[in-house]
Amino acid sequence: MRGSPTRSEEVLSRCLAGAQLGVAFRRQVPIGHYIVDFLAPSIRLVVEVDGAYHAGRERADSRRERELTRAGYRVLRLEAELVLQELPRALEKIREVIGGR
């Protein structure tokens, strides 16, 4: 996945580049044995974009989120469709989490 991001990851990546939301994000970052979609290391925020791959993976995704939370990260999950169809709303959700550091 690192070499070929999904369309929703590409769209969100352009919006997060250059600290446009006030914090720097990195894409496809390894944390433990996971690779997260986006990470803002300065505030320990993980943003995951959930597309078709995540259908039927609720238990695995929940376990992953619990482990990341235990490691001190906040995890924000965004539906891929939200990113693609309502990008301003998706960005607002990220801003809310950033603002509530």
JSON list of N, CA and C in Angstrom, two decimals, residues 1-31:
[
{"chain": "A", "resi": 1, "resn": "MET", "atom": "N", "xyz": [0.81, -1.19, 0.00]},
{"chain": "A", "resi": 1, "resn": "MET", "atom": "CA", "xyz": [0.00, 0.00, 0.00]},
{"chain": "A", "resi": 1, "resn": "MET", "atom": "C", "xyz": [0.87, 1.27, 0.00]},
{"chain": "A", "resi": 2, "resn": "ARG", "atom": "N", "xyz": [2.07, 1.18, 0.51]},
{"chain": "A", "resi": 2, "resn": "ARG", "atom": "CA", "xyz": [2.90, 2.39, 0.57]},
{"chain": "A", "resi": 2, "resn": "ARG", "atom": "C", "xyz": [3.17, 2.97, -0.81]},
{"chain": "A", "resi": 3, "resn": "GLY", "atom": "N", "xyz": [3.38, 2.10, -1.79]},
{"chain": "A", "resi": 3, "resn": "GLY", "atom": "CA", "xyz": [3.71, 2.57, -3.12]},
{"chain": "A", "resi": 3, "resn": "GLY", "atom": "C", "xyz": [2.51, 2.95, -3.95]},
{"chain": "A", "resi": 4, "resn": "SER", "atom": "N", "xyz": [1.35, 2.45, -3.58]},
{"chain": "A", "resi": 4, "resn": "SER", "atom": "CA", "xyz": [0.17, 2.74, -4.38]},
{"chain": "A", "resi": 4, "resn": "SER", "atom": "C", "xyz": [-1.00, 3.12, -3.47]},
{"chain": "A", "resi": 5, "resn": "PRO", "atom": "N", "xyz": [-1.08, 4.39, -3.08]},
{"chain": "A", "resi": 5, "resn": "PRO", "atom": "CA", "xyz": [-2.17, 4.81, -2.19]},
{"chain": "A", "resi": 5, "resn": "PRO", "atom": "C", "xyz": [-3.51, 4.73, -2.91]},
{"chain": "A", "resi": 6, "resn": "THR", "atom": "N", "xyz": [-4.56, 4.60, -2.12]},
{"chain": "A", "resi": 6, "resn": "THR", "atom": "CA", "xyz": [-5.90, 4.62, -2.69]},
{"chain": "A", "resi": 6, "resn": "THR", "atom": "C", "xyz": [-6.22, 6.05, -3.12]},
{"chain": "A", "resi": 7, "resn": "ARG", "atom": "N", "xyz": [-7.27, 6.20, -3.89]},
{"chain": "A", "resi": 7, "resn": "ARG", "atom": "CA", "xyz": [-7.67, 7.54, -4.34]},
{"chain": "A", "resi": 7, "resn": "ARG", "atom": "C", "xyz": [-7.98, 8.43, -3.15]},
{"chain": "A", "resi": 8, "resn": "SER", "atom": "N", "xyz": [-8.67, 7.91, -2.15]},
{"chain": "A", "resi": 8, "resn": "SER", "atom": "CA", "xyz": [-9.01, 8.71, -0.97]},
{"chain": "A", "resi": 8, "resn": "SER", "atom": "C", "xyz": [-7.76, 9.11, -0.21]},
{"chain": "A", "resi": 9, "resn": "GLU", "atom": "N", "xyz": [-6.76, 8.23, -0.12]},
{"chain": "A", "resi": 9, "resn": "GLU", "atom": "CA", "xyz": [-5.50, 8.58, 0.55]},
{"chain": "A", "resi": 9, "resn": "GLU", "atom": "C", "xyz": [-4.76, 9.66, -0.23]},
{"chain": "A", "resi": 10, "resn": "GLU", "atom": "N", "xyz": [-4.79, 9.59, -1.55]},
{"chain": "A", "resi": 10, "resn": "GLU", "atom": "CA", "xyz": [-4.14, 10.62, -2.37]},
{"chain": "A", "resi": 10, "resn": "GLU", "atom": "C", "xyz": [-4.77, 11.98, -2.13]},
{"chain": "A", "resi": 11, "resn": "VAL", "atom": "N", "xyz": [-6.09, 12.02, -2.13]},
{"chain": "A", "resi": 11, "resn": "VAL", "atom": "CA", "xyz": [-6.82, 13.27, -1.93]},
{"chain": "A", "resi": 11, "resn": "VAL", "atom": "C", "xyz": [-6.49, 13.86, -0.57]},
{"chain": "A", "resi": 12, "resn": "LEU", "atom": "N", "xyz": [-6.57, 13.03, 0.46]},
{"chain": "A", "resi": 12, "resn": "LEU", "atom": "CA", "xyz": [-6.30, 13.52, 1.81]},
{"chain": "A", "resi": 12, "resn": "LEU", "atom": "C", "xyz": [-4.84, 13.92, 1.97]},
{"chain": "A", "resi": 13, "resn": "SER", "atom": "N", "xyz": [-3.94, 13.19, 1.35]},
{"chain": "A", "resi": 13, "resn": "SER", "atom": "CA", "xyz": [-2.51, 13.50, 1.43]},
{"chain": "A", "resi": 13, "resn": "SER", "atom": "C", "xyz": [-2.22, 14.91, 0.94]},
{"chain": "A", "resi": 14, "resn": "ARG", "atom": "N", "xyz": [-2.86, 15.30, -0.16]},
{"chain": "A", "resi": 14, "resn": "ARG", "atom": "CA", "xyz": [-2.65, 16.66, -0.68]},
{"chain": "A", "resi": 14, "resn": "ARG", "atom": "C", "xyz": [-3.12, 17.72, 0.30]},
{"chain": "A", "resi": 15, "resn": "CYS", "atom": "N", "xyz": [-4.17, 17.42, 1.05]},
{"chain": "A", "resi": 15, "resn": "CYS", "atom": "CA", "xyz": [-4.71, 18.39, 2.01]},
{"chain": "A", "resi": 15, "resn": "CYS", "atom": "C", "xyz": [-3.90, 18.45, 3.30]},
{"chain": "A", "resi": 16, "resn": "LEU", "atom": "N", "xyz": [-3.19, 17.39, 3.61]},
{"chain": "A", "resi": 16, "resn": "LEU", "atom": "CA", "xyz": [-2.39, 17.35, 4.84]},
{"chain": "A", "resi": 16, "resn": "LEU", "atom": "C", "xyz": [-0.95, 17.77, 4.61]},
{"chain": "A", "resi": 17, "resn": "ALA", "atom": "N", "xyz": [-0.52, 17.81, 3.37]},
{"chain": "A", "resi": 17, "resn": "ALA", "atom": "CA", "xyz": [0.87, 18.15, 3.04]},
{"chain": "A", "resi": 17, "resn": "ALA", "atom": "C", "xyz": [1.21, 19.57, 3.49]},
{"chain": "A", "resi": 18, "resn": "GLY", "atom": "N", "xyz": [2.46, 19.75, 3.88]},
{"chain": "A", "resi": 18, "resn": "GLY", "atom": "CA", "xyz": [2.94, 21.07, 4.23]},
{"chain": "A", "resi": 18, "resn": "GLY", "atom": "C", "xyz": [2.29, 21.67, 5.46]},
{"chain": "A", "resi": 19, "resn": "ALA", "atom": "N", "xyz": [1.82, 20.84, 6.37]},
{"chain": "A", "resi": 19, "resn": "ALA", "atom": "CA", "xyz": [1.23, 21.31, 7.63]},
{"chain": "A", "resi": 19, "resn": "ALA", "atom": "C", "xyz": [0.09, 22.29, 7.40]},
{"chain": "A", "resi": 20, "resn": "GLN", "atom": "N", "xyz": [-0.70, 22.07, 6.36]},
{"chain": "A", "resi": 20, "resn": "GLN", "atom": "CA", "xyz": [-1.81, 22.96, 6.04]},
{"chain": "A", "resi": 20, "resn": "GLN", "atom": "C", "xyz": [-2.84, 23.08, 7.16]},
{"chain": "A", "resi": 21, "resn": "LEU", "atom": "N", "xyz": [-2.92, 22.06, 8.00]},
{"chain": "A", "resi": 21, "resn": "LEU", "atom": "CA", "xyz": [-3.88, 22.10, 9.11]},
{"chain": "A", "resi": 21, "resn": "LEU", "atom": "C", "xyz": [-3.21, 22.50, 10.42]},
{"chain": "A", "resi": 22, "resn": "GLY", "atom": "N", "xyz": [-1.98, 22.97, 10.34]},
{"chain": "A", "resi": 22, "resn": "GLY", "atom": "CA", "xyz": [-1.29, 23.45, 11.54]},
{"chain": "A", "resi": 22, "resn": "GLY", "atom": "C", "xyz": [-0.34, 22.45, 12.17]},
{"chain": "A", "resi": 23, "resn": "VAL", "atom": "N", "xyz": [-0.35, 21.22, 11.72]},
{"chain": "A", "resi": 23, "resn": "VAL", "atom": "CA", "xyz": [0.60, 20.21, 12.19]},
{"chain": "A", "resi": 23, "resn": "VAL", "atom": "C", "xyz": [1.09, 19.43, 10.98]},
{"chain": "A", "resi": 24, "resn": "ALA", "atom": "N", "xyz": [2.28, 18.91, 11.08]},
{"chain": "A", "resi": 24, "resn": "ALA", "atom": "CA", "xyz": [2.87, 18.13, 9.99]},
{"chain": "A", "resi": 24, "resn": "ALA", "atom": "C", "xyz": [2.39, 16.68, 10.08]},
{"chain": "A", "resi": 25, "resn": "PHE", "atom": "N", "xyz": [1.97, 16.15, 8.93]},
{"chain": "A", "resi": 25, "resn": "PHE", "atom": "CA", "xyz": [1.57, 14.75, 8.82]},
{"chain": "A", "resi": 25, "resn": "PHE", "atom": "C", "xyz": [2.55, 14.01, 7.93]},
{"chain": "A", "resi": 26, "resn": "ARG", "atom": "N", "xyz": [2.77, 12.75, 8.26]},
{"chain": "A", "resi": 26, "resn": "ARG", "atom": "CA", "xyz": [3.54, 11.86, 7.40]},
{"chain": "A", "resi": 26, "resn": "ARG", "atom": "C", "xyz": [2.60, 10.75, 6.94]},
{"chain": "A", "resi": 27, "resn": "ARG", "atom": "N", "xyz": [2.84, 10.24, 5.73]},
{"chain": "A", "resi": 27, "resn": "ARG", "atom": "CA", "xyz": [1.98, 9.20, 5.15]},
{"chain": "A", "resi": 27, "resn": "ARG", "atom": "C", "xyz": [2.63, 7.84, 5.26]},
{"chain": "A", "resi": 28, "resn": "GLN", "atom": "N", "xyz": [1.81, 6.82, 5.52]},
{"chain": "A", "resi": 28, "resn": "GLN", "atom": "CA", "xyz": [2.24, 5.42, 5.57]},
{"chain": "A", "resi": 28, "resn": "GLN", "atom": "C", "xyz": [3.43, 5.23, 6.51]},
{"chain": "A", "resi": 29, "resn": "VAL", "atom": "N", "xyz": [3.16, 5.44, 7.78]},
{"chain": "A", "resi": 29, "resn": "VAL", "atom": "CA", "xyz": [4.20, 5.39, 8.81]},
{"chain": "A", "resi": 29, "resn": "VAL", "atom": "C", "xyz": [4.09, 4.09, 9.60]},
{"chain": "A", "resi": 30, "resn": "PRO", "atom": "N", "xyz": [5.20, 3.37, 9.77]},
{"chain": "A", "resi": 30, "resn": "PRO", "atom": "CA", "xyz": [5.15, 2.18, 10.62]},
{"chain": "A", "resi": 30, "resn": "PRO", "atom": "C", "xyz": [5.13, 2.56, 12.10]},
{"chain": "A", "resi": 31, "resn": "ILE", "atom": "N", "xyz": [4.22, 1.94, 12.83]},
{"chain": "A", "resi": 31, "resn": "ILE", "atom": "CA", "xyz": [4.16, 2.06, 14.29]},
{"chain": "A", "resi": 31, "resn": "ILE", "atom": "C", "xyz": [4.03, 0.64, 14.80]}
]
